[in-house]
PDB file of C-alpha atoms and ligand atoms in Angstrom:
ATOM      1  CA  MET A   1    -103.303  15.611  46.092  1.00 48.00           C
ATOM      2  CA  SER A   2    -105.641  18.387  47.188  1.00 48.00           C
ATOM      3  CA  ASP A   3    -105.576  21.983  45.997  1.00 48.00           C
ATOM      4  CA  LYS A   4    -105.700  22.949  49.652  1.00 50.00           C
ATOM      5  CA  ILE A   5    -102.241  21.433  50.107  1.00 48.00           C
ATOM      6  CA  CYS A   6    -101.054  22.890  46.802  1.00 49.00           C
ATOM      7  CA  ARG A   7    -101.957  26.394  47.989  1.00 53.00           C
ATOM      8  CA  ARG A   8     -99.635  26.101  51.005  1.00 73.00           C
ATOM      9  CA  ILE A   9     -96.810  27.607  48.970  1.00 86.00           C
ATOM     10  CA  GLN A  10     -97.468  29.907  46.058  1.00 93.00           C
ATOM     11  CA  VAL A  11     -94.767  31.008  43.675  1.00 97.00           C
ATOM     12  CA  ASP A  12     -94.983  32.595  40.264  1.00 97.00           C
ATOM     13  CA  LEU A  13     -92.934  30.717  37.698  1.00 98.00           C
ATOM     14  CA  SER A  14     -94.705  32.055  34.637  1.00 97.00           C
ATOM     15  CA  GLY A  15     -92.424  32.526  31.647  1.00 97.00           C
ATOM     16  CA  GLN A  16     -90.131  29.759  32.891  1.00 98.00           C
ATOM     17  CA  THR A  17     -89.497  26.291  31.528  1.00 98.00           C
ATOM     18  CA  ALA A  18     -88.914  23.279  33.766  1.00 98.00           C
ATOM     19  CA  LEU A  19     -87.853  19.707  33.104  1.00 98.00           C
ATOM     20  CA  VAL A  20     -88.669  16.972  35.612  1.00 99.00           C
ATOM     21  CA  THR A  21     -87.329  13.423  35.354  1.00 99.00           C
ATOM     22  CA  GLY A  22     -89.407  10.606  36.782  1.00 98.00           C
ATOM     23  CA  ALA A  23     -92.562  12.644  36.189  1.00 98.00           C
ATOM     24  CA  SER A  24     -94.723   9.593  35.464  1.00 98.00           C
ATOM     25  CA  ARG A  25     -95.620   8.925  39.097  1.00 98.00           C
ATOM     26  CA  GLY A  26     -94.827   9.542  42.779  1.00 98.00           C
ATOM     27  CA  ILE A  27     -92.674  12.461  43.844  1.00 98.00           C
ATOM     28  CA  GLY A  28     -91.744  13.465  40.277  1.00 98.00           C
ATOM     29  CA  LYS A  29     -95.385  13.693  39.261  1.00 98.00           C
ATOM     30  CA  ALA A  30     -96.186  15.870  42.296  1.00 98.00           C
ATOM     31  CA  ILE A  31     -93.229  18.125  41.428  1.00 98.00           C
ATOM     32  CA  ALA A  32     -94.284  18.409  37.776  1.00 98.00           C
ATOM     33  CA  LEU A  33     -97.855  19.288  38.807  1.00 98.00           C
ATOM     34  CA  ALA A  34     -96.691  21.862  41.343  1.00 98.00           C
ATOM     35  CA  LEU A  35     -94.366  23.539  38.828  1.00 98.00           C
ATOM     36  CA  GLY A  36     -97.076  23.473  36.151  1.00 98.00           C
ATOM     37  CA  LYS A  37     -99.691  24.949  38.500  1.00 97.00           C
ATOM     38  CA  SER A  38     -97.169  27.672  39.376  1.00 97.00           C
ATOM     39  CA  GLY A  39     -96.990  28.774  35.753  1.00 98.00           C
ATOM     40  CA  ALA A  40     -93.888  27.026  34.440  1.00 98.00           C
ATOM     41  CA  LYS A  41     -94.054  25.092  31.190  1.00 98.00           C
ATOM     42  CA  VAL A  42     -93.117  21.546  32.156  1.00 98.00           C
ATOM     43  CA  ALA A  43     -91.202  18.948  30.157  1.00 98.00           C
ATOM     44  CA  CYS A  44     -92.202  15.611  31.701  1.00 98.00           C
ATOM     45  CA  VAL A  45     -89.604  12.840  31.361  1.00 99.00           C
ATOM     46  CA  ALA A  46     -89.796   9.097  32.175  1.00 98.00           C
ATOM     47  CA  ARG A  47     -90.151   5.834  30.238  1.00 98.00           C
ATOM     48  CA  ASN A  48     -93.884   5.186  30.645  1.00 98.00           C
ATOM     49  CA  GLU A  49     -95.492   7.302  27.932  1.00 98.00           C
ATOM     50  CA  GLU A  50     -99.051   6.641  29.050  1.00 98.00           C
ATOM     51  CA  LYS A  51     -98.384   7.704  32.632  1.00 98.00           C
ATOM     52  CA  LEU A  52     -96.429  10.749  31.458  1.00 98.00           C
ATOM     53  CA  LYS A  53     -99.433  11.751  29.398  1.00 98.00           C
ATOM     54  CA  GLU A  54    -101.608  11.528  32.523  1.00 98.00           C
ATOM     55  CA  THR A  55     -99.254  13.960  34.289  1.00 98.00           C
ATOM     56  CA  ALA A  56     -99.262  16.349  31.326  1.00 98.00           C
ATOM     57  CA  ASP A  57    -103.062  16.134  31.037  1.00 98.00           C
ATOM     58  CA  GLU A  58    -103.458  16.980  34.733  1.00 98.00           C
ATOM     59  CA  ILE A  59    -101.207  20.021  34.306  1.00 98.00           C
ATOM     60  CA  ALA A  60    -103.234  21.113  31.267  1.00 98.00           C
ATOM     61  CA  ALA A  61    -106.512  20.554  33.158  1.00 98.00           C
ATOM     62  CA  ALA A  62    -105.197  22.894  35.874  1.00 97.00           C
ATOM     63  CA  GLY A  63    -104.560  25.565  33.234  1.00 97.00           C
ATOM     64  CA  GLY A  64    -100.838  24.909  32.782  1.00 98.00           C
ATOM     65  CA  THR A  65     -98.644  23.845  29.873  1.00 98.00           C
ATOM     66  CA  ALA A  66     -96.776  20.552  29.654  1.00 98.00           C
ATOM     67  CA  ALA A  67     -95.259  18.247  27.071  1.00 98.00           C
ATOM     68  CA  ILE A  68     -93.991  14.710  27.378  1.00 98.00           C
ATOM     69  CA  TYR A  69     -90.521  13.520  26.412  1.00 98.00           C
ATOM     70  CA  PRO A  70     -90.378   9.748  26.949  1.00 98.00           C
ATOM     71  CA  CYS A  71     -86.779   8.753  27.623  1.00 98.00           C
ATOM     72  CA  ASP A  72     -84.630   6.283  29.514  1.00 98.00           C
ATOM     73  CA  VAL A  73     -82.600   8.617  31.719  1.00 98.00           C
ATOM     74  CA  THR A  74     -79.589   6.283  31.637  1.00 98.00           C
ATOM     75  CA  ASP A  75     -79.174   6.590  27.860  1.00 98.00           C
ATOM     76  CA  SER A  76     -76.624   9.322  27.136  1.00 98.00           C
ATOM     77  CA  ALA A  77     -77.473   9.731  23.434  1.00 98.00           C
ATOM     78  CA  ALA A  78     -81.208   9.810  24.161  1.00 98.00           C
ATOM     79  CA  VAL A  79     -80.695  12.472  26.829  1.00 98.00           C
ATOM     80  CA  GLU A  80     -78.700  14.679  24.412  1.00 98.00           C
ATOM     81  CA  LYS A  81     -81.434  14.274  21.790  1.00 98.00           C
ATOM     82  CA  LEU A  82     -84.131  15.054  24.336  1.00 98.00           C
ATOM     83  CA  PHE A  83     -82.466  18.355  25.250  1.00 98.00           C
ATOM     84  CA  GLU A  84     -82.118  19.327  21.589  1.00 98.00           C
ATOM     85  CA  GLN A  85     -85.859  18.751  21.251  1.00 98.00           C
ATOM     86  CA  VAL A  86     -86.832  20.615  24.445  1.00 98.00           C
ATOM     87  CA  LEU A  87     -84.702  23.613  23.474  1.00 97.00           C
ATOM     88  CA  GLU A  88     -86.087  23.541  19.945  1.00 97.00           C
ATOM     89  CA  ASP A  89     -89.627  23.452  21.350  1.00 98.00           C
ATOM     90  CA  TRP A  90     -89.243  25.955  24.190  1.00 96.00           C
ATOM     91  CA  GLU A  91     -85.900  27.719  23.553  1.00 95.00           C
ATOM     92  CA  GLN A  92     -84.887  27.823  27.202  1.00 96.00           C
ATOM     93  CA  LEU A  93     -84.527  25.751  30.333  1.00 98.00           C
ATOM     94  CA  ASP A  94     -84.796  27.494  33.687  1.00 98.00           C
ATOM     95  CA  ILE A  95     -85.494  24.682  36.134  1.00 98.00           C
ATOM     96  CA  LEU A  96     -84.122  21.131  36.046  1.00 98.00           C
ATOM     97  CA  VAL A  97     -85.356  18.607  38.595  1.00 99.00           C
ATOM     98  CA  ASN A  98     -83.399  15.354  38.602  1.00 99.00           C
ATOM     99  CA  ASN A  99     -85.811  13.031  40.361  1.00 98.00           C
ATOM    100  CA  ALA A 100     -85.886   9.678  38.515  1.00 98.00           C
ATOM    101  CA  GLY A 101     -84.646   6.854  40.703  1.00 98.00           C
ATOM    102  CA  ILE A 102     -84.916   3.179  41.534  1.00 98.00           C
ATOM    103  CA  THR A 103     -84.055   0.774  44.345  1.00 97.00           C
ATOM    104  CA  ARG A 104     -82.663  -2.766  44.125  1.00 98.00           C
ATOM    105  CA  ASP A 105     -82.406  -3.511  47.837  1.00 97.00           C
ATOM    106  CA  THR A 106     -80.493  -6.463  49.239  1.00 98.00           C
ATOM    107  CA  LEU A 107     -77.686  -7.009  51.724  1.00 98.00           C
ATOM    108  CA  ILE A 108     -74.191  -6.562  50.322  1.00 98.00           C
ATOM    109  CA  PRO A 109     -73.190 -10.272  50.172  1.00 98.00           C
ATOM    110  CA  ARG A 110     -76.175 -10.915  47.900  1.00 98.00           C
ATOM    111  CA  MET A 111     -75.935  -7.743  45.814  1.00 98.00           C
ATOM    112  CA  THR A 112     -75.235  -8.555  42.168  1.00 98.00           C
ATOM    113  CA  ASP A 113     -73.161  -6.469  39.778  1.00 98.00           C
ATOM    114  CA  GLU A 114     -76.422  -5.730  38.009  1.00 98.00           C
ATOM    115  CA  ASP A 115     -78.122  -4.513  41.215  1.00 98.00           C
ATOM    116  CA  TRP A 116     -75.189  -2.166  41.760  1.00 98.00           C
ATOM    117  CA  ASP A 117     -74.890  -0.911  38.179  1.00 98.00           C
ATOM    118  CA  ASP A 118     -78.643  -0.417  37.620  1.00 98.00           C
ATOM    119  CA  VAL A 119     -79.012   1.753  40.708  1.00 99.00           C
ATOM    120  CA  ILE A 120     -75.828   3.783  40.226  1.00 99.00           C
ATOM    121  CA  THR A 121     -76.634   4.331  36.550  1.00 98.00           C
ATOM    122  CA  THR A 122     -80.261   5.337  37.083  1.00 99.00           C
ATOM    123  CA  ASN A 123     -79.818   7.413  40.229  1.00 98.00           C
ATOM    124  CA  LEU A 124     -76.397   9.020  39.731  1.00 99.00           C
ATOM    125  CA  ARG A 125     -75.260   8.808  36.110  1.00 98.00           C
ATOM    126  CA  SER A 126     -78.605  10.233  34.979  1.00 98.00           C
ATOM    127  CA  VAL A 127     -78.093  13.309  37.164  1.00 99.00           C
ATOM    128  CA  PHE A 128     -74.709  13.832  35.508  1.00 99.00           C
ATOM    129  CA  LEU A 129     -76.183  13.344  32.019  1.00 98.00           C
ATOM    130  CA  PHE A 130     -79.104  15.733  32.539  1.00 98.00           C
ATOM    131  CA  THR A 131     -76.979  18.341  34.295  1.00 98.00           C
ATOM    132  CA  ARG A 132     -74.320  18.290  31.573  1.00 98.00           C
ATOM    133  CA  ALA A 133     -76.950  18.525  28.849  1.00 98.00           C
ATOM    134  CA  GLY A 134     -79.033  21.232  30.537  1.00 97.00           C
ATOM    135  CA  ILE A 135     -76.422  23.492  32.023  1.00 97.00           C
ATOM    136  CA  LEU A 136     -75.257  25.176  28.816  1.00 94.00           C
ATOM    137  CA  ALA A 137     -78.672  26.730  28.228  1.00 96.00           C
ATOM    138  CA  MET A 138     -78.673  27.990  31.822  1.00 98.00           C
ATOM    139  CA  MET A 139     -75.125  29.359  31.511  1.00 97.00           C
ATOM    140  CA  ARG A 140     -76.096  31.247  28.361  1.00 95.00           C
ATOM    141  CA  LYS A 141     -79.130  32.728  30.096  1.00 96.00           C
ATOM    142  CA  ARG A 142     -77.150  33.395  33.285  1.00 97.00           C
ATOM    143  CA  TYR A 143     -80.043  31.947  35.232  1.00 98.00           C
ATOM    144  CA  GLY A 144     -81.070  28.517  36.366  1.00 98.00           C
ATOM    145  CA  ARG A 145     -82.197  26.250  39.152  1.00 98.00           C
ATOM    146  CA  ILE A 146     -81.053  22.648  39.390  1.00 98.00           C
ATOM    147  CA  ILE A 147     -82.701  20.555  42.091  1.00 99.00           C
ATOM    148  CA  ASN A 148     -81.527  16.998  42.643  1.00 99.00           C
ATOM    149  CA  ILE A 149     -83.595  14.509  44.603  1.00 99.00           C
ATOM    150  CA  SER A 150     -81.208  12.568  46.836  1.00 99.00           C
ATOM    151  CA  SER A 151     -82.284  10.669  49.974  1.00 98.00           C
ATOM    152  CA  VAL A 152     -81.631  10.355  53.686  1.00 98.00           C
ATOM    153  CA  SER A 153     -80.038   7.016  52.709  1.00 98.00           C
ATOM    154  CA  GLY A 154     -77.291   9.098  51.098  1.00 98.00           C
ATOM    155  CA  LEU A 155     -76.728  10.923  54.383  1.00 98.00           C
ATOM    156  CA  MET A 156     -76.766   8.109  56.915  1.00 97.00           C
ATOM    157  CA  GLY A 157     -76.847   4.814  55.018  1.00 97.00           C
ATOM    158  CA  ASN A 158     -79.499   2.131  55.339  1.00 95.00           C
ATOM    159  CA  PRO A 159     -79.004  -1.633  55.619  1.00 96.00           C
ATOM    160  CA  GLY A 160     -79.851  -3.339  52.314  1.00 97.00           C
ATOM    161  CA  GLN A 161     -79.214  -0.167  50.328  1.00 98.00           C
ATOM    162  CA  ALA A 162     -75.439  -0.055  49.712  1.00 98.00           C
ATOM    163  CA  ASN A 163     -76.059   0.677  46.016  1.00 98.00           C
ATOM    164  CA  TYR A 164     -78.840   3.189  46.674  1.00 98.00           C
ATOM    165  CA  SER A 165     -77.002   4.978  49.517  1.00 98.00           C
ATOM    166  CA  ALA A 166     -73.853   5.247  47.396  1.00 99.00           C
ATOM    167  CA  SER A 167     -75.837   6.665  44.474  1.00 99.00           C
ATOM    168  CA  LYS A 168     -77.625   9.216  46.660  1.00 99.00           C
ATOM    169  CA  ALA A 169     -74.423  10.249  48.486  1.00 99.00           C
ATOM    170  CA  GLY A 170     -72.919  10.666  45.005  1.00 99.00           C
ATOM    171  CA  VAL A 171     -75.782  12.973  44.055  1.00 99.00           C
ATOM    172  CA  ILE A 172     -74.917  15.180  47.033  1.00 99.00           C
ATOM    173  CA  GLY A 173     -71.234  15.398  46.015  1.00 98.00           C
ATOM    174  CA  LEU A 174     -72.215  16.154  42.428  1.00 99.00           C
ATOM    175  CA  THR A 175     -74.639  18.851  43.642  1.00 99.00           C
ATOM    176  CA  GLN A 176     -72.012  20.583  45.789  1.00 98.00           C
ATOM    177  CA  THR A 177     -69.377  20.557  43.039  1.00 98.00           C
ATOM    178  CA  VAL A 178     -71.645  21.766  40.240  1.00 98.00           C
ATOM    179  CA  ALA A 179     -72.989  24.481  42.566  1.00 98.00           C
ATOM    180  CA  ARG A 180     -69.440  25.796  43.000  1.00 98.00           C
ATOM    181  CA  GLU A 181     -68.616  25.482  39.287  1.00 98.00           C
ATOM    182  CA  ILE A 182     -71.666  27.365  38.113  1.00 98.00           C
ATOM    183  CA  ALA A 183     -72.411  29.934  40.842  1.00 98.00           C
ATOM    184  CA  GLY A 184     -70.785  32.739  38.813  1.00 97.00           C
ATOM    185  CA  ARG A 185     -73.523  32.317  36.192  1.00 97.00           C
ATOM    186  CA  LYS A 186     -76.319  32.711  38.757  1.00 97.00           C
ATOM    187  CA  VAL A 187     -77.333  29.085  38.460  1.00 98.00           C
ATOM    188  CA  THR A 188     -78.146  27.466  41.815  1.00 98.00           C
ATOM    189  CA  VAL A 189     -77.778  23.746  42.442  1.00 98.00           C
ATOM    190  CA  ASN A 190     -79.280  22.073  45.495  1.00 99.00           C
ATOM    191  CA  ALA A 191     -80.242  18.627  46.723  1.00 99.00           C
ATOM    192  CA  ILE A 192     -83.330  17.530  48.594  1.00 99.00           C
ATOM    193  CA  CYS A 193     -83.112  14.499  50.854  1.00 98.00           C
ATOM    194  CA  PRO A 194     -86.539  13.011  51.473  1.00 98.00           C
ATOM    195  CA  GLY A 195     -87.018  10.528  54.266  1.00 98.00           C
ATOM    196  CA  PHE A 196     -89.790   7.967  53.795  1.00 97.00           C
ATOM    197  CA  ILE A 197     -92.403   9.399  51.437  1.00 98.00           C
ATOM    198  CA  SER A 198     -95.632   7.641  50.551  1.00 96.00           C
ATOM    199  CA  THR A 199     -95.205   6.481  46.902  1.00 96.00           C
ATOM    200  CA  GLU A 200     -95.042   3.216  44.956  1.00 94.00           C
ATOM    201  CA  MET A 201     -91.388   2.994  46.023  1.00 92.00           C
ATOM    202  CA  THR A 202     -92.318   2.836  49.720  1.00 93.00           C
ATOM    203  CA  ASP A 203     -95.547   0.876  49.053  1.00 93.00           C
ATOM    204  CA  ALA A 204     -93.172  -1.910  48.035  1.00 92.00           C
ATOM    205  CA  LEU A 205     -91.929  -2.093  51.647  1.00 91.00           C
ATOM    206  CA  GLY A 206     -95.296  -3.499  52.768  1.00 93.00           C
ATOM    207  CA  PRO A 207     -97.443  -2.452  55.767  1.00 94.00           C
ATOM    208  CA  MET A 208     -95.312  -4.107  58.466  1.00 94.00           C
ATOM    209  CA  VAL A 209     -92.087  -2.346  57.470  1.00 93.00           C
ATOM    210  CA  GLN A 210     -94.023   0.893  56.992  1.00 94.00           C
ATOM    211  CA  ASP A 211     -95.342   0.636  60.561  1.00 95.00           C
ATOM    212  CA  GLU A 212     -91.780   0.117  61.823  1.00 95.00           C
ATOM    213  CA  VAL A 213     -90.671   3.179  59.839  1.00 95.00           C
ATOM    214  CA  LYS A 214     -93.462   5.281  61.351  1.00 96.00           C
ATOM    215  CA  LYS A 215     -92.306   4.279  64.840  1.00 97.00           C
ATOM    216  CA  ARG A 216     -88.753   5.430  63.996  1.00 96.00           C
ATOM    217  CA  VAL A 217     -89.808   8.779  62.518  1.00 98.00           C
ATOM    218  CA  PRO A 218     -90.213  11.447  65.236  1.00 98.00           C
ATOM    219  CA  LEU A 219     -93.251  12.922  63.426  1.00 98.00           C
ATOM    220  CA  LYS A 220     -94.755   9.378  63.342  1.00 97.00           C
ATOM    221  CA  ARG A 221     -95.850   9.346  59.710  1.00 97.00           C
ATOM    222  CA  LEU A 222     -94.550   9.031  56.170  1.00 97.00           C
ATOM    223  CA  GLY A 223     -94.150  12.234  54.188  1.00 98.00           C
ATOM    224  CA  GLU A 224     -96.305  13.184  51.215  1.00 97.00           C
ATOM    225  CA  SER A 225     -95.005  13.797  47.691  1.00 98.00           C
ATOM    226  CA  GLN A 226     -96.600  17.237  47.824  1.00 97.00           C
ATOM    227  CA  GLU A 227     -94.334  18.149  50.732  1.00 97.00           C
ATOM    228  CA  ILE A 228     -91.279  17.461  48.560  1.00 98.00           C
ATOM    229  CA  ALA A 229     -92.883  19.424  45.717  1.00 98.00           C
ATOM    230  CA  ASP A 230     -93.348  22.411  48.052  1.00 98.00           C
ATOM    231  CA  ALA A 231     -89.615  22.380  48.820  1.00 98.00           C
ATOM    232  CA  VAL A 232     -88.847  22.262  45.095  1.00 98.00           C
ATOM    233  CA  LEU A 233     -91.108  25.281  44.508  1.00 98.00           C
ATOM    234  CA  TYR A 234     -89.266  27.220  47.189  1.00 98.00           C
ATOM    235  CA  LEU A 235     -85.818  26.409  45.785  1.00 98.00           C
ATOM    236  CA  ALA A 236     -87.019  27.132  42.234  1.00 98.00           C
ATOM    237  CA  SER A 237     -88.544  30.491  43.165  1.00 98.00           C
ATOM    238  CA  GLU A 238     -86.982  33.942  43.560  1.00 95.00           C
ATOM    239  CA  SER A 239     -86.899  33.245  47.309  1.00 96.00           C
ATOM    240  CA  GLY A 240     -84.338  30.512  46.670  1.00 97.00           C
ATOM    241  CA  ALA A 241     -81.885  32.807  44.861  1.00 97.00           C
ATOM    242  CA  TYR A 242     -79.270  32.857  47.653  1.00 98.00           C
ATOM    243  CA  ILE A 243     -79.336  29.115  48.362  1.00 98.00           C
ATOM    244  CA  THR A 244     -76.844  26.958  46.513  1.00 98.00           C
ATOM    245  CA  GLY A 245     -74.813  23.817  47.175  1.00 98.00           C
ATOM    246  CA  GLN A 246     -77.162  22.909  50.007  1.00 98.00           C
ATOM    247  CA  VAL A 247     -78.898  19.766  51.134  1.00 98.00           C
ATOM    248  CA  LEU A 248     -82.468  20.220  52.358  1.00 98.00           C
ATOM    249  CA  THR A 249     -83.688  17.263  54.381  1.00 98.00           C
ATOM    250  CA  LEU A 250     -87.426  16.530  54.663  1.00 98.00           C
ATOM    251  CA  ASP A 251     -87.680  13.425  56.797  1.00 98.00           C
ATOM    252  CA  GLY A 252     -90.030  14.037  59.738  1.00 98.00           C
ATOM    253  CA  GLY A 253     -87.012  14.289  62.013  1.00 98.00           C
ATOM    254  CA  LEU A 254     -85.493  10.900  61.117  1.00 97.00           C
ATOM    255  CA  THR A 255     -81.931  12.239  60.861  1.00 96.00           C
ATOM    256  CA  ALA A 256     -82.297  14.854  63.614  1.00 94.00           C
TER     257      ALA A 256
HETATM  258  P1  LIG B 301     -91.317   5.922  42.129  1.00 95.58           P
HETATM  259  O1  LIG B 301     -92.720   6.127  42.530  1.00 95.58           O
HETATM  260  O2  LIG B 301     -90.797   4.534  42.003  1.00 95.58           O
HETATM  261  O3  LIG B 301     -91.057   6.709  40.760  1.00 95.58           O
HETATM  262  C1  LIG B 301     -89.792   6.665  40.154  1.00 95.58           C
HETATM  263  C2  LIG B 301     -89.812   7.502  38.908  1.00 95.58           C
HETATM  264  O4  LIG B 301     -88.536   7.380  38.250  1.00 95.58           O
HETATM  265  C3  LIG B 301     -90.850   7.040  37.913  1.00 95.58           C
HETATM  266  O5  LIG B 301     -91.445   8.177  37.318  1.00 95.58           O
HETATM  267  C4  LIG B 301     -90.050   6.258  36.879  1.00 95.58           C
HETATM  268  O6  LIG B 301     -90.654   6.375  35.613  1.00 95.58           O
HETATM  269  C5  LIG B 301     -88.740   7.044  36.894  1.00 95.58           C
HETATM  270  N1  LIG B 301     -87.632   6.240  36.382  1.00 95.58           N
HETATM  271  C6  LIG B 301     -87.039   5.174  36.973  1.00 95.58           C
HETATM  272  N2  LIG B 301     -86.087   4.669  36.168  1.00 95.58           N
HETATM  273  C7  LIG B 301     -86.083   5.432  35.050  1.00 95.58           C
HETATM  274  C8  LIG B 301     -85.350   5.399  33.842  1.00 95.58           C
HETATM  275  N3  LIG B 301     -84.375   4.492  33.615  1.00 95.58           N
HETATM  276  N4  LIG B 301     -85.614   6.327  32.896  1.00 95.58           N
HETATM  277  C9  LIG B 301     -86.576   7.256  33.094  1.00 95.58           C
HETATM  278  N5  LIG B 301     -87.306   7.345  34.234  1.00 95.58           N
HETATM  279  C10 LIG B 301     -87.065   6.440  35.188  1.00 95.58           C
HETATM  280  O7  LIG B 301     -90.321   6.657  43.138  1.00 95.58           O
HETATM  281  P2  LIG B 301     -90.548   7.920  44.095  1.00 95.58           P
HETATM  282  O8  LIG B 301     -90.791   7.393  45.440  1.00 95.58           O
HETATM  283  O9  LIG B 301     -91.476   8.881  43.491  1.00 95.58           O
HETATM  284  O10 LIG B 301     -89.058   8.500  44.103  1.00 95.58           O
HETATM  285  C11 LIG B 301     -88.668   9.598  43.319  1.00 95.58           C
HETATM  286  C12 LIG B 301     -87.252   9.996  43.703  1.00 95.58           C
HETATM  287  O11 LIG B 301     -87.217  10.317  45.110  1.00 95.58           O
HETATM  288  C13 LIG B 301     -86.228   8.888  43.489  1.00 95.58           C
HETATM  289  O12 LIG B 301     -85.002   9.445  43.081  1.00 95.58           O
HETATM  290  C14 LIG B 301     -86.077   8.301  44.877  1.00 95.58           C
HETATM  291  O13 LIG B 301     -84.838   7.687  45.051  1.00 95.58           O
HETATM  292  C15 LIG B 301     -86.225   9.534  45.734  1.00 95.58           C
HETATM  293  N6  LIG B 301     -86.616   9.250  47.103  1.00 95.58           N
HETATM  294  C16 LIG B 301     -87.814   8.638  47.361  1.00 95.58           C
HETATM  295  C17 LIG B 301     -88.153   8.382  48.683  1.00 95.58           C
HETATM  296  C18 LIG B 301     -89.453   7.751  49.064  1.00 95.58           C
HETATM  297  O14 LIG B 301     -89.624   7.448  50.259  1.00 95.58           O
HETATM  298  N7  LIG B 301     -90.384   7.521  48.150  1.00 95.58           N
HETATM  299  C19 LIG B 301     -87.264   8.718  49.712  1.00 95.58           C
HETATM  300  C20 LIG B 301     -86.064   9.322  49.404  1.00 95.58           C
HETATM  301  C21 LIG B 301     -85.752   9.598  48.092  1.00 95.58           C
HETATM  302  P3  LIG B 301     -90.830   5.170  34.547  1.00 95.58           P
HETATM  303  O15 LIG B 301     -90.905   3.889  35.314  1.00 95.58           O
HETATM  304  O16 LIG B 301     -92.076   5.558  33.833  1.00 95.58           O
HETATM  305  O17 LIG B 301     -89.623   5.274  33.672  1.00 95.58           O
END
């Protein structure tokens, strides 16, 4: 990721604390770096401690502040404990980015109970767990930004992704409801739906499928993680104050 790209959108988040799930790689790492470079203190969450440390080190090298909180986002007790620790360490939470996610793609006749449960639990239950745990601090402060990373698969479906599409559509419903519940406390809740973004998740598709995807995307390329991070910065900033319950799609025109 180049600083040139990072400078495309500049927001000042100094004095704020952010938590990003799935910050060990891909889109979550780009989001954590962008928030950190914008002045927010960043709590980096994922399972891979070593990779999380790399993210935190990069934020520190750019002059920011970050700490790692290794955690399985599906574990309710661990999530509660994590929030106790973050609030003990930093006293406040202003920005929550629910980004951690997985795929277990296969056509519905072959989809196992485990494929279904793993994806729903990681992609949807985790958003519920982190939102429930984080929202009280935001309600007390009467300020907050919750940004949930959904997917175009949650908007239009995708063959082989019944579990994933259902989880991401669920994230949108959860976003809209929590936005309505919490708007009176000046907490905004929005979802971002990326299309195909170049990360390990889409690397797994292989070059042939990626070429097919590029043909289908009107802008004829995959998106970059930094482009999703830019959208997060906008929603997290003062400029995003009047946006809530919305779904922002960044997909190169795929769903247009
Ligand atoms: P990725 O490269 O596979 O990264 C996924 C992240 O989620 C990793 O940091 C991983 O960390 C974390 N994670 C997964 N399961 C976890 C668990 N049980 N506990 C804690 N952390 C967990 O994926 P990505 O492409 O960056 O995707 C990020 C988000 O964007 C996902 O929600 C994905 O569905 C969504 N999205 C991606 C695309 C795309 O084209 N790439 C498109 C639409 C939406 P550990 O393995 O270290 O735990």
